mmCIF file of C-alpha atoms in Angstrom:
data_model
loop_
_atom_site.group_PDB
_atom_site.id
_atom_site.type_symbol
_atom_site.label_atom_id
_atom_site.label_comp_id
_atom_site.label_asym_id
_atom_site.label_seq_id
_atom_site.Cartn_x
_atom_site.Cartn_y
_atom_site.Cartn_z
ATOM 1 C CA UNK A 27 73.406 75.636 143.509
ATOM 2 C CA UNK A 28 77.120 76.202 143.016
ATOM 3 C CA UNK A 29 79.080 73.622 141.063
ATOM 4 C CA UNK A 30 81.315 72.746 144.023
ATOM 5 C CA UNK A 31 78.262 72.173 146.245
ATOM 6 C CA UNK A 32 76.688 69.999 143.577
ATOM 7 C CA UNK A 33 79.925 67.998 143.272
ATOM 8 C CA UNK A 34 80.003 67.486 147.042
ATOM 9 C CA UNK A 35 76.380 66.348 146.993
ATOM 10 C CA UNK A 36 77.110 63.907 144.200
ATOM 11 C CA UNK A 37 80.118 62.522 146.108
ATOM 12 C CA UNK A 38 77.866 62.013 149.127
ATOM 13 C CA UNK A 39 75.164 60.310 147.061
ATOM 14 C CA UNK A 40 77.774 57.906 145.681
ATOM 15 C CA UNK A 41 79.928 57.656 148.814
ATOM 16 C CA UNK A 42 77.240 56.838 151.392
ATOM 17 C CA UNK A 43 75.964 53.696 149.585
ATOM 18 C CA UNK A 44 79.563 52.609 149.004
ATOM 19 C CA UNK A 45 80.327 53.075 152.711
ATOM 20 C CA UNK A 46 77.303 50.945 153.646
ATOM 21 C CA UNK A 47 78.415 48.243 151.212
ATOM 22 C CA UNK A 48 81.963 48.424 152.591
ATOM 23 C CA UNK A 49 80.688 48.005 156.166
ATOM 24 C CA UNK A 50 78.605 44.954 155.222
ATOM 25 C CA UNK A 51 81.393 43.320 153.221
ATOM 26 C CA UNK A 52 83.978 44.063 155.935
ATOM 27 C CA UNK A 53 81.676 42.643 158.608
ATOM 28 C CA UNK A 54 81.130 39.409 156.662
ATOM 29 C CA UNK A 55 84.825 38.933 155.840
ATOM 30 C CA UNK A 56 86.111 39.791 159.315
ATOM 31 C CA UNK A 57 83.504 37.553 160.973
ATOM 32 C CA UNK A 58 84.526 34.689 158.692
ATOM 33 C CA UNK A 59 88.211 35.205 159.473
ATOM 34 C CA UNK A 60 87.518 35.337 163.220
ATOM 35 C CA UNK A 61 85.442 32.157 163.068
ATOM 36 C CA UNK A 62 88.088 30.393 161.015
ATOM 37 C CA UNK A 63 90.735 31.463 163.540
ATOM 38 C CA UNK A 64 88.610 30.296 166.467
ATOM 39 C CA UNK A 65 87.959 26.955 164.750
ATOM 40 C CA UNK A 66 91.685 26.426 164.185
ATOM 41 C CA UNK A 67 92.399 27.169 167.859
ATOM 42 C CA UNK A 68 89.667 24.757 168.951
ATOM 43 C CA UNK A 69 91.069 22.089 166.635
ATOM 44 C CA UNK A 70 94.532 22.490 168.225
ATOM 45 C CA UNK A 71 93.019 22.169 171.696
ATOM 46 C CA UNK A 72 91.082 19.076 170.537
ATOM 47 C CA UNK A 73 94.337 17.428 169.419
ATOM 48 C CA UNK A 74 95.907 18.198 172.794
ATOM 49 C CA UNK A 75 92.833 16.838 174.570
ATOM 50 C CA UNK A 76 93.131 13.556 172.646
ATOM 51 C CA UNK A 77 96.535 13.024 174.280
ATOM 52 C CA UNK A 78 94.729 12.604 177.592
ATOM 53 C CA UNK A 79 92.418 9.830 176.350
ATOM 54 C CA UNK A 80 94.943 6.902 176.464
ATOM 55 C CA UNK A 81 95.575 7.645 180.175
ATOM 56 C CA UNK A 82 91.901 7.313 181.054
ATOM 57 C CA UNK A 83 91.298 3.799 182.407
ATOM 58 C CA UNK A 84 87.731 4.279 183.610
ATOM 59 C CA UNK A 85 84.682 6.065 182.254
ATOM 60 C CA UNK A 86 85.079 9.391 183.925
ATOM 61 C CA UNK A 87 84.642 13.057 183.059
ATOM 62 C CA UNK A 88 87.723 15.226 182.806
ATOM 63 C CA UNK A 89 87.319 18.989 183.055
ATOM 64 C CA UNK A 90 89.665 20.974 180.896
ATOM 65 C CA UNK A 91 88.783 24.435 182.269
ATOM 66 C CA UNK A 92 88.144 25.983 185.645
ATOM 67 C CA UNK A 93 84.528 26.741 184.801
ATOM 68 C CA UNK A 94 83.960 23.080 183.845
ATOM 69 C CA UNK A 95 82.636 24.055 180.449
ATOM 70 C CA UNK A 96 85.449 22.485 178.421
ATOM 71 C CA UNK A 97 85.542 18.781 179.269
ATOM 72 C CA UNK A 98 85.992 15.191 178.170
ATOM 73 C CA UNK A 99 83.135 12.882 179.045
ATOM 74 C CA UNK A 100 82.087 9.322 178.224
ATOM 75 C CA UNK A 101 79.539 8.923 175.473
ATOM 76 C CA UNK A 102 77.594 6.237 173.651
ATOM 77 C CA UNK A 103 79.251 4.824 170.638
ATOM 78 C CA UNK A 104 79.496 7.344 167.819
ATOM 79 C CA UNK A 105 81.629 7.490 164.750
ATOM 80 C CA UNK A 106 84.577 9.875 164.908
ATOM 81 C CA UNK A 107 83.047 13.247 164.148
ATOM 82 C CA UNK A 108 83.948 16.930 164.583
ATOM 83 C CA UNK A 109 81.094 19.451 164.831
ATOM 84 C CA UNK A 110 81.572 23.241 164.886
ATOM 85 C CA UNK A 111 78.863 25.640 165.937
ATOM 86 C CA UNK A 112 77.884 28.943 167.581
ATOM 87 C CA UNK A 113 76.601 29.037 171.122
ATOM 88 C CA UNK A 114 76.467 31.155 174.238
ATOM 89 C CA UNK A 115 78.366 30.489 177.471
ATOM 90 C CA UNK A 116 78.116 32.110 180.868
ATOM 91 C CA UNK A 117 81.069 34.379 181.703
ATOM 92 C CA UNK A 118 81.773 34.501 185.423
ATOM 93 C CA UNK A 119 83.759 37.712 185.229
ATOM 94 C CA UNK A 120 81.120 39.666 183.285
ATOM 95 C CA UNK A 121 78.262 37.707 184.862
ATOM 96 C CA UNK A 122 76.472 37.378 181.530
ATOM 97 C CA UNK A 123 76.113 35.133 178.540
ATOM 98 C CA UNK A 124 78.613 35.756 175.790
ATOM 99 C CA UNK A 125 78.909 34.462 172.250
ATOM 100 C CA UNK A 126 81.327 31.617 171.656
ATOM 101 C CA UNK A 127 82.419 29.044 169.079
ATOM 102 C CA UNK A 128 82.126 25.448 170.157
ATOM 103 C CA UNK A 129 83.721 22.213 169.008
ATOM 104 C CA UNK A 130 82.201 18.834 169.788
ATOM 105 C CA UNK A 131 84.267 15.821 168.776
ATOM 106 C CA UNK A 132 83.452 12.113 169.184
ATOM 107 C CA UNK A 133 86.647 10.127 169.583
ATOM 108 C CA UNK A 134 86.927 6.304 169.875
ATOM 109 C CA UNK A 135 89.986 5.100 171.819
ATOM 110 C CA UNK A 136 90.656 1.688 173.391
ATOM 111 C CA UNK A 137 87.130 0.545 172.682
ATOM 112 C CA UNK A 138 85.615 3.586 174.441
ATOM 113 C CA UNK A 139 83.835 6.606 173.009
ATOM 114 C CA UNK A 140 84.469 10.014 174.486
ATOM 115 C CA UNK A 141 82.900 13.381 173.724
ATOM 116 C CA UNK A 142 85.315 16.322 173.758
ATOM 117 C CA UNK A 143 83.520 19.669 174.267
ATOM 118 C CA UNK A 144 85.633 22.788 173.749
ATOM 119 C CA UNK A 145 84.586 26.466 173.686
ATOM 120 C CA UNK A 146 86.247 29.715 172.698
ATOM 121 C CA UNK A 147 84.642 33.088 173.283
ATOM 122 C CA UNK A 148 84.249 35.237 170.186
ATOM 123 C CA UNK A 149 83.681 38.924 169.597
ATOM 124 C CA UNK A 150 79.974 39.671 169.676
ATOM 125 C CA UNK A 151 78.611 40.447 166.233
ATOM 126 C CA UNK A 152 76.926 43.659 167.312
ATOM 127 C CA UNK A 153 80.180 44.880 168.840
ATOM 128 C CA UNK A 154 82.043 43.839 165.711
ATOM 129 C CA UNK A 155 79.557 45.648 163.470
ATOM 130 C CA UNK A 156 79.720 48.729 165.674
ATOM 131 C CA UNK A 157 83.506 48.787 165.576
ATOM 132 C CA UNK A 158 83.623 48.340 161.795
ATOM 133 C CA UNK A 159 80.954 50.998 161.231
ATOM 134 C CA UNK A 160 82.735 53.473 163.491
ATOM 135 C CA UNK A 161 86.108 52.829 161.888
ATOM 136 C CA UNK A 162 84.949 53.118 158.289
ATOM 137 C CA UNK A 163 82.658 56.027 159.180
ATOM 138 C CA UNK A 164 85.520 57.963 160.755
ATOM 139 C CA UNK A 165 87.704 57.259 157.728
ATOM 140 C CA UNK A 166 84.929 58.506 155.445
ATOM 141 C CA UNK A 167 84.402 61.655 157.530
ATOM 142 C CA UNK A 168 88.121 62.434 157.582
ATOM 143 C CA UNK A 169 88.324 61.914 153.826
ATOM 144 C CA UNK A 170 85.327 64.198 153.225
ATOM 145 C CA UNK A 171 86.782 66.898 155.483
ATOM 146 C CA UNK A 172 90.074 66.648 153.623
ATOM 147 C CA UNK A 173 88.255 66.735 150.281
ATOM 148 C CA UNK A 174 86.169 69.771 151.273
ATOM 149 C CA UNK A 175 89.190 71.615 152.623
ATOM 150 C CA UNK A 176 91.244 70.993 149.498
ATOM 151 C CA UNK A 177 88.296 71.778 147.209
ATOM 152 C CA UNK A 178 87.515 75.078 148.934
ATOM 153 C CA UNK A 179 91.163 76.115 148.991
ATOM 154 C CA UNK A 180 91.787 75.224 145.369
ATOM 155 C CA UNK A 181 88.387 76.077 143.869
ATOM 156 C CA UNK A 182 88.988 79.821 144.039
ATOM 157 C CA UNK A 183 92.293 79.433 142.226
ATOM 158 C CA UNK A 184 91.072 76.866 139.689
ATOM 159 C CA UNK A 185 87.834 78.712 138.932
ATOM 160 C CA UNK A 186 89.350 82.201 138.818
ATOM 161 C CA UNK A 187 89.451 82.266 134.952
ATOM 162 C CA UNK A 188 85.785 81.253 134.834
ATOM 163 C CA UNK A 189 84.646 83.991 137.215
ATOM 164 C CA UNK A 190 86.818 86.493 135.380
ATOM 165 C CA UNK A 191 85.095 85.581 132.113
ATOM 166 C CA UNK A 192 81.692 85.708 133.782
ATOM 167 C CA UNK A 193 82.390 89.173 135.204
ATOM 168 C CA UNK A 194 83.388 90.525 131.805
ATOM 169 C CA UNK A 195 80.295 89.022 130.171
ATOM 170 C CA UNK A 196 78.078 90.752 132.754
ATOM 171 C CA UNK A 197 79.624 94.096 131.824
ATOM 172 C CA UNK A 198 79.504 93.436 128.083
ATOM 173 C CA UNK A 199 77.521 96.030 126.161
ATOM 174 C CA UNK A 200 76.796 95.623 122.457
ATOM 175 C CA UNK A 201 76.328 99.358 122.050
ATOM 176 C CA UNK A 202 79.936 100.050 123.021
ATOM 177 C CA UNK A 203 82.516 99.873 120.246
ATOM 178 C CA UNK A 204 85.168 97.995 122.194
ATOM 179 C CA UNK A 205 85.011 94.241 122.642
ATOM 180 C CA UNK A 206 86.028 92.351 125.769
ATOM 181 C CA UNK A 207 89.391 90.641 126.123
ATOM 182 C CA UNK A 208 89.040 87.328 127.940
ATOM 183 C CA UNK A 209 91.931 86.224 130.146
ATOM 184 C CA UNK A 210 94.016 83.236 129.150
ATOM 185 C CA UNK A 211 93.809 80.105 131.252
ATOM 186 C CA UNK A 212 96.032 77.061 131.739
ATOM 187 C CA UNK A 213 92.921 74.911 132.051
ATOM 188 C CA UNK A 214 92.044 73.465 128.650
ATOM 189 C CA UNK A 215 88.244 73.570 129.114
ATOM 190 C CA UNK A 216 88.260 77.241 130.162
ATOM 191 C CA UNK A 217 90.581 78.136 127.297
ATOM 192 C CA UNK A 218 88.212 76.471 124.808
ATOM 193 C CA UNK A 219 85.246 78.249 126.409
ATOM 194 C CA UNK A 220 86.972 81.635 126.115
ATOM 195 C CA UNK A 221 87.864 80.972 122.491
ATOM 196 C CA UNK A 222 84.250 80.109 121.594
ATOM 197 C CA UNK A 223 82.900 83.103 123.551
ATOM 198 C CA UNK A 224 85.369 85.502 121.908
ATOM 199 C CA UNK A 225 84.306 84.306 118.471
ATOM 200 C CA UNK A 226 80.621 84.496 119.363
ATOM 201 C CA UNK A 227 80.863 87.994 120.878
ATOM 202 C CA UNK A 228 82.800 89.279 117.891
ATOM 203 C CA UNK A 229 80.062 87.980 115.581
ATOM 204 C CA UNK A 230 77.339 89.486 117.799
ATOM 205 C CA UNK A 231 79.107 92.835 117.783
ATOM 206 C CA UNK A 232 79.440 92.771 114.014
ATOM 207 C CA UNK A 233 75.795 91.738 113.493
ATOM 208 C CA UNK A 234 74.622 94.435 115.905
ATOM 209 C CA UNK A 235 76.618 97.095 114.083
ATOM 210 C CA UNK A 236 75.320 95.916 110.694
ATOM 211 C CA UNK A 237 71.723 95.830 111.956
ATOM 212 C CA UNK A 238 72.035 99.295 113.438
ATOM 213 C CA UNK A 239 73.472 100.702 110.205
ATOM 214 C CA UNK A 240 70.803 98.959 108.128
ATOM 215 C CA UNK A 241 67.975 100.287 110.324
ATOM 216 C CA UNK A 242 69.278 103.837 110.201
ATOM 217 C CA UNK A 243 69.978 103.740 106.479
ATOM 218 C CA UNK A 244 66.631 102.119 105.672
ATOM 219 C CA UNK A 245 64.768 104.711 107.721
ATOM 220 C CA UNK A 246 66.664 107.566 106.118
ATOM 221 C CA UNK A 247 66.160 106.205 102.613
ATOM 222 C CA UNK A 248 62.429 105.788 103.234
ATOM 223 C CA UNK A 249 61.982 109.264 104.670
ATOM 224 C CA UNK A 250 63.501 110.904 101.605
ATOM 225 C CA UNK A 251 61.040 109.559 98.960
ATOM 226 C CA UNK A 252 58.157 110.054 101.396
ATOM 227 C CA UNK A 253 59.133 113.690 101.788
ATOM 228 C CA UNK A 254 59.297 114.067 98.002
ATOM 229 C CA UNK A 255 55.846 112.476 97.630
ATOM 230 C CA UNK A 256 54.389 114.814 100.239
ATOM 231 C CA UNK A 257 55.953 117.824 98.550
ATOM 232 C CA UNK A 258 54.535 116.821 95.155
ATOM 233 C CA UNK A 259 51.108 116.218 96.714
ATOM 234 C CA UNK A 260 51.169 119.729 98.178
ATOM 235 C CA UNK A 261 52.024 121.140 94.758
ATOM 236 C CA UNK A 262 49.267 119.080 93.152
ATOM 237 C CA UNK A 263 46.709 120.319 95.697
ATOM 238 C CA UNK A 264 47.486 123.887 94.667
ATOM 239 C CA UNK A 265 46.473 123.142 91.081
ATOM 240 C CA UNK A 266 43.288 124.903 89.917
ATOM 241 C CA UNK A 267 42.257 122.109 87.528
ATOM 242 C CA UNK A 268 41.359 119.597 90.207
ATOM 243 C CA UNK A 269 37.795 118.618 90.878
ATOM 244 C CA UNK A 270 36.298 117.738 94.232
ATOM 245 C CA UNK A 271 36.742 114.004 93.662
ATOM 246 C CA UNK A 272 40.376 114.536 92.698
ATOM 247 C CA UNK A 273 40.976 116.529 95.871
ATOM 248 C CA UNK A 274 39.491 113.756 98.002
ATOM 249 C CA UNK A 275 41.705 111.127 96.364
ATOM 250 C CA UNK A 276 44.794 113.291 96.783
ATOM 251 C CA UNK A 277 43.907 113.874 100.433
ATOM 252 C CA UNK A 278 43.565 110.116 100.936
ATOM 253 C CA UNK A 279 46.987 109.603 99.358
ATOM 254 C CA UNK A 280 48.494 112.261 101.629
ATOM 255 C CA UNK A 281 46.982 110.619 104.713
ATOM 256 C CA UNK A 282 48.393 107.260 103.659
ATOM 257 C CA UNK A 283 51.851 108.763 103.090
ATOM 258 C CA UNK A 284 51.634 110.397 106.506
ATOM 259 C CA UNK A 285 50.815 107.059 108.142
ATOM 260 C CA UNK A 286 53.698 105.348 106.320
ATOM 261 C CA UNK A 287 56.053 108.067 107.520
ATOM 262 C CA UNK A 288 54.774 107.730 111.084
ATOM 263 C CA UNK A 289 55.074 103.937 110.916
ATOM 264 C CA UNK A 290 58.632 104.220 109.627
ATOM 265 C CA UNK A 291 59.620 106.488 112.527
ATOM 266 C CA UNK A 292 57.914 104.202 115.040
ATOM 267 C CA UNK A 293 59.651 101.073 113.751
ATOM 268 C CA UNK A 294 62.979 102.881 113.865
ATOM 269 C CA UNK A 295 62.280 103.914 117.458
ATOM 270 C CA UNK A 296 61.335 100.348 118.386
ATOM 271 C CA UNK A 297 64.534 99.041 116.818
ATOM 272 C CA UNK A 298 66.640 101.571 118.735
ATOM 273 C CA UNK A 299 64.969 100.621 122.010
ATOM 274 C CA UNK A 300 65.537 96.902 121.493
ATOM 275 C CA UNK A 301 69.157 97.541 120.475
ATOM 276 C CA UNK A 302 69.593 99.553 123.691
ATOM 277 C CA UNK A 303 70.784 102.673 121.930
ATOM 278 C CA UNK A 304 69.327 104.876 124.680
ATOM 279 C CA UNK A 305 72.246 104.580 127.073
ATOM 280 C CA UNK A 306 72.246 107.755 129.162
ATOM 281 C CA UNK A 307 70.097 107.594 132.281
ATOM 282 C CA UNK A 308 69.136 110.266 134.762
ATOM 283 C CA UNK A 309 66.672 110.860 137.574
ATOM 284 C CA UNK A 310 63.305 111.744 136.043
ATOM 285 C CA UNK A 311 60.141 113.130 137.681
ATOM 286 C CA UNK A 312 57.329 111.052 136.127
ATOM 287 C CA UNK A 313 54.616 113.359 137.501
ATOM 288 C CA UNK A 314 56.140 116.329 135.691
ATOM 289 C CA UNK A 315 56.168 114.392 132.402
ATOM 290 C CA UNK A 316 52.506 113.406 132.913
ATOM 291 C CA UNK A 317 51.492 117.055 133.363
ATOM 292 C CA UNK A 318 53.383 118.111 130.234
ATOM 293 C CA UNK A 319 51.845 115.362 128.120
ATOM 294 C CA UNK A 320 48.328 116.112 129.322
ATOM 295 C CA UNK A 321 48.848 119.712 128.208
ATOM 296 C CA UNK A 322 50.125 118.460 124.868
ATOM 297 C CA UNK A 323 47.028 116.293 124.301
ATOM 298 C CA UNK A 324 44.579 118.901 125.619
ATOM 299 C CA UNK A 325 42.999 119.378 122.175
ATOM 300 C CA UNK A 326 42.344 115.627 121.658
ATOM 301 C CA UNK A 327 40.989 115.337 125.198
ATOM 302 C CA UNK A 328 38.660 118.269 124.622
ATOM 303 C CA UNK A 329 37.526 116.940 121.228
ATOM 304 C CA UNK A 330 36.411 113.680 122.853
ATOM 305 C CA UNK A 331 34.950 115.496 125.869
ATOM 306 C CA UNK A 332 36.992 113.308 128.219
ATOM 307 C CA UNK A 333 37.062 113.851 131.985
ATOM 308 C CA UNK A 334 40.634 113.625 133.266
ATOM 309 C CA UNK A 335 41.441 113.253 136.973
ATOM 310 C CA UNK A 336 44.934 113.006 138.406
ATOM 311 C CA UNK A 337 46.561 112.120 141.723
ATOM 312 C CA UNK A 338 50.225 112.914 141.269
ATOM 313 C CA UNK A 339 53.136 112.755 143.669
ATOM 314 C CA UNK A 340 56.145 114.828 142.683
ATOM 315 C CA UNK A 341 58.338 112.477 144.694
ATOM 316 C CA UNK A 342 58.102 109.874 141.915
ATOM 317 C CA UNK A 343 61.678 110.095 140.689
ATOM 318 C CA UNK A 344 63.135 107.083 138.858
ATOM 319 C CA UNK A 345 66.429 106.551 137.076
ATOM 320 C CA UNK A 346 65.692 106.105 133.377
ATOM 321 C CA UNK A 347 66.558 107.552 130.018
ATOM 322 C CA UNK A 348 64.556 110.805 129.844
ATOM 323 C CA UNK A 349 63.551 110.371 126.204
ATOM 324 C CA UNK A 350 62.298 106.839 126.890
ATOM 325 C CA UNK A 351 60.362 108.053 129.947
ATOM 326 C CA UNK A 352 58.599 110.673 127.821
ATOM 327 C CA UNK A 353 57.798 108.113 125.115
ATOM 328 C CA UNK A 354 56.511 105.676 127.754
ATOM 329 C CA UNK A 355 54.113 108.196 129.335
ATOM 330 C CA UNK A 356 53.094 109.624 125.938
ATOM 331 C CA UNK A 357 52.117 106.228 124.516
ATOM 332 C CA UNK A 358 50.081 105.280 127.599
ATOM 333 C CA UNK A 359 48.170 108.587 127.592
ATOM 334 C CA UNK A 360 47.704 108.422 123.826
ATOM 335 C CA UNK A 361 46.420 104.855 124.159
ATOM 336 C CA UNK A 362 43.915 105.945 126.850
ATOM 337 C CA UNK A 363 42.633 108.728 124.576
ATOM 338 C CA UNK A 364 42.450 106.735 121.324
ATOM 339 C CA UNK A 365 40.619 103.758 122.811
ATOM 340 C CA UNK A 366 38.235 105.792 124.932
ATOM 341 C CA UNK A 367 34.613 106.656 124.257
ATOM 342 C CA UNK A 368 33.242 110.139 123.787
ATOM 343 C CA UNK A 369 32.516 111.662 127.176
ATOM 344 C CA UNK A 370 34.574 108.958 128.865
ATOM 345 C CA UNK A 371 37.046 109.139 131.737
ATOM 346 C CA UNK A 372 40.786 108.983 132.248
ATOM 347 C CA UNK A 373 42.255 108.537 135.725
ATOM 348 C CA UNK A 374 45.974 108.863 136.359
ATOM 349 C CA UNK A 375 47.633 108.037 139.687
ATOM 350 C CA UNK A 376 51.301 108.365 140.437
ATOM 351 C CA UNK A 377 53.016 107.344 143.682
ATOM 352 C CA UNK A 378 56.595 106.991 144.792
ATOM 353 C CA UNK A 379 56.983 103.596 143.137
ATOM 354 C CA UNK A 380 54.064 103.213 140.734
ATOM 355 C CA UNK A 381 51.967 104.829 138.031
ATOM 356 C CA UNK A 382 48.438 103.865 137.006
ATOM 357 C CA UNK A 383 46.429 105.080 134.058
ATOM 358 C CA UNK A 384 42.809 103.952 133.689
ATOM 359 C CA UNK A 385 40.339 104.728 130.928
ATOM 360 C CA UNK A 386 36.821 103.830 129.954
ATOM 361 C CA UNK A 387 36.267 102.113 126.624
ATOM 362 C CA UNK A 388 35.223 98.622 125.588
ATOM 363 C CA UNK A 389 33.104 97.033 128.309
ATOM 364 C CA UNK A 390 35.113 93.859 128.306
ATOM 365 C CA UNK A 391 38.736 93.024 129.140
ATOM 366 C CA UNK A 392 41.359 92.927 126.416
ATOM 367 C CA UNK A 393 43.110 89.692 125.480
ATOM 368 C CA UNK A 394 46.331 89.873 127.477
ATOM 369 C CA UNK A 395 48.088 87.411 125.177
ATOM 370 C CA UNK A 396 47.799 89.862 122.277
ATOM 371 C CA UNK A 397 47.960 93.088 124.281
ATOM 372 C CA UNK A 398 51.601 93.937 123.596
ATOM 373 C CA UNK A 399 51.928 92.298 120.187
ATOM 374 C CA UNK A 400 53.063 94.460 117.320
ATOM 375 C CA UNK A 401 50.405 95.747 114.936
ATOM 376 C CA UNK A 402 47.726 94.582 117.370
ATOM 377 C CA UNK A 403 44.858 97.079 117.361
ATOM 378 C CA UNK A 404 42.547 97.120 120.342
ATOM 379 C CA UNK A 405 39.791 99.139 118.686
ATOM 380 C CA UNK A 406 38.648 100.456 115.388
ATOM 381 C CA UNK A 407 40.950 103.492 115.514
ATOM 382 C CA UNK A 408 41.857 104.014 111.894
ATOM 383 C CA UNK A 409 44.926 106.137 112.686
ATOM 384 C CA UNK A 410 46.509 103.571 115.013
ATOM 385 C CA UNK A 411 49.449 101.492 113.798
ATOM 386 C CA UNK A 412 49.226 99.013 116.657
ATOM 387 C CA UNK A 413 52.750 99.682 117.908
ATOM 388 C CA UNK A 414 52.115 101.948 120.896
ATOM 389 C CA UNK A 415 51.882 99.239 123.548
ATOM 390 C CA UNK A 416 54.646 97.226 121.876
ATOM 391 C CA UNK A 417 56.936 100.216 122.392
ATOM 392 C CA UNK A 418 55.752 100.505 126.008
ATOM 393 C CA UNK A 419 56.594 96.837 126.586
ATOM 394 C CA UNK A 420 60.057 97.227 125.064
ATOM 395 C CA UNK A 421 60.814 100.265 127.246
ATOM 396 C CA UNK A 422 59.763 98.650 130.542
ATOM 397 C CA UNK A 423 61.773 95.509 129.766
ATOM 398 C CA UNK A 424 65.054 97.452 129.586
ATOM 399 C CA UNK A 425 64.229 99.959 132.359
ATOM 400 C CA UNK A 426 63.648 97.712 135.400
ATOM 401 C CA UNK A 427 59.900 98.399 135.320
ATOM 402 C CA UNK A 428 57.018 95.923 135.556
ATOM 403 C CA UNK A 429 53.789 96.562 133.634
ATOM 404 C CA UNK A 430 50.442 94.985 134.539
ATOM 405 C CA UNK A 431 47.013 95.196 132.927
ATOM 406 C CA UNK A 432 43.673 94.590 134.579
ATOM 407 C CA UNK A 433 40.022 95.392 133.911
ATOM 408 C CA UNK A 434 37.859 96.500 136.851
ATOM 409 C CA UNK A 435 34.733 98.656 137.187
ATOM 410 C CA UNK A 436 34.484 98.780 133.381
ATOM 411 C CA UNK A 437 37.848 100.537 133.176
ATOM 412 C CA UNK A 438 41.053 99.385 131.511
ATOM 413 C CA UNK A 439 44.060 99.966 133.762
ATOM 414 C CA UNK A 440 47.769 99.827 133.023
ATOM 415 C CA UNK A 441 49.983 99.845 136.104
ATOM 416 C CA UNK A 442 53.715 100.509 136.096
ATOM 417 C CA UNK A 443 55.776 99.331 139.071
ATOM 418 C CA UNK A 444 59.112 101.106 139.430
ATOM 419 C CA UNK A 445 61.871 98.960 140.942
ATOM 420 C CA UNK A 446 64.573 100.931 142.710
#
């Protein structure tokens, strides 16, 4: 929900209860004022009616209105009293009962008691409430329309610095050397936001550059002594004074050095992927890469006596960094070979928007929570560093690809969904 829409909603949530309260309070106050006004009018008419009493010589009823409702009539002795109240009288013109205020006054004059009955029609409460509600409601509607109009007209201008900053942040790329220049704003809050963002982005850029340099330097510095160790091991192997046990120990050392070197290269690759150093993208035929990689791993496939079946569509072209696409396919095929059983199967399907690779292996599903964790080994493969699927996960996360794993028919399947 946009901020302006949320503000409007909040105004409505506050305004509607206030309008209801205003209607109730206005109704009560206006009704009181109308009743007080009617009572004052009735009191004036009562005073005028009292002027007639001295002229009355006999006990008779005097009508003060044409409809005979207002009148002076004889009454039993009663102390002088004025009583106000609400009643209903019949209106001849409208032919219906209408609400009215009444005044009944007992007046003692010349030893006689008279009852003065006066009435004044009043505005019906439902009509009064309807009028108040309509009036305040219309005022509220006009105010909201004015508020919305002004907000919509001014929001674009007032929020322009914010959207400008947001647009630049969306295009921000840590791998590019230049930093973004945020526009200045006359609004204090936006100016403070831009200042904080500029400082934060500058620090991020510096940290990214330092991390990148450290990763590259560390990898290079590790490769050099590893290469020296391997060279010395090769020289040592050529010595004629080594026994069979010595040769086995040297071979074990060489294998370990080889694994360290491979691990170093893999960690460097993983760091480059996560730092988005593979920028260039092109249209890549995944089926063609699959065929090339199957040819590359033909010896390992043959050694394990694996049966490979493929259903490839050469219309599977996605936009991705070519090197990452090759690494992605390579790791999935390598994973299917390493964690397979001798004489097992590998099935590869490739459509216009998906790729599936299934392999036999353990007869139980893998723990999905640990599947893509680093250094997580799914089998007893001694030459696995547990980073293959972690690299796959990192590649799909930056390449608009979804990866899914499921276990059916005693086969482990990884499915890639390519989003255009």
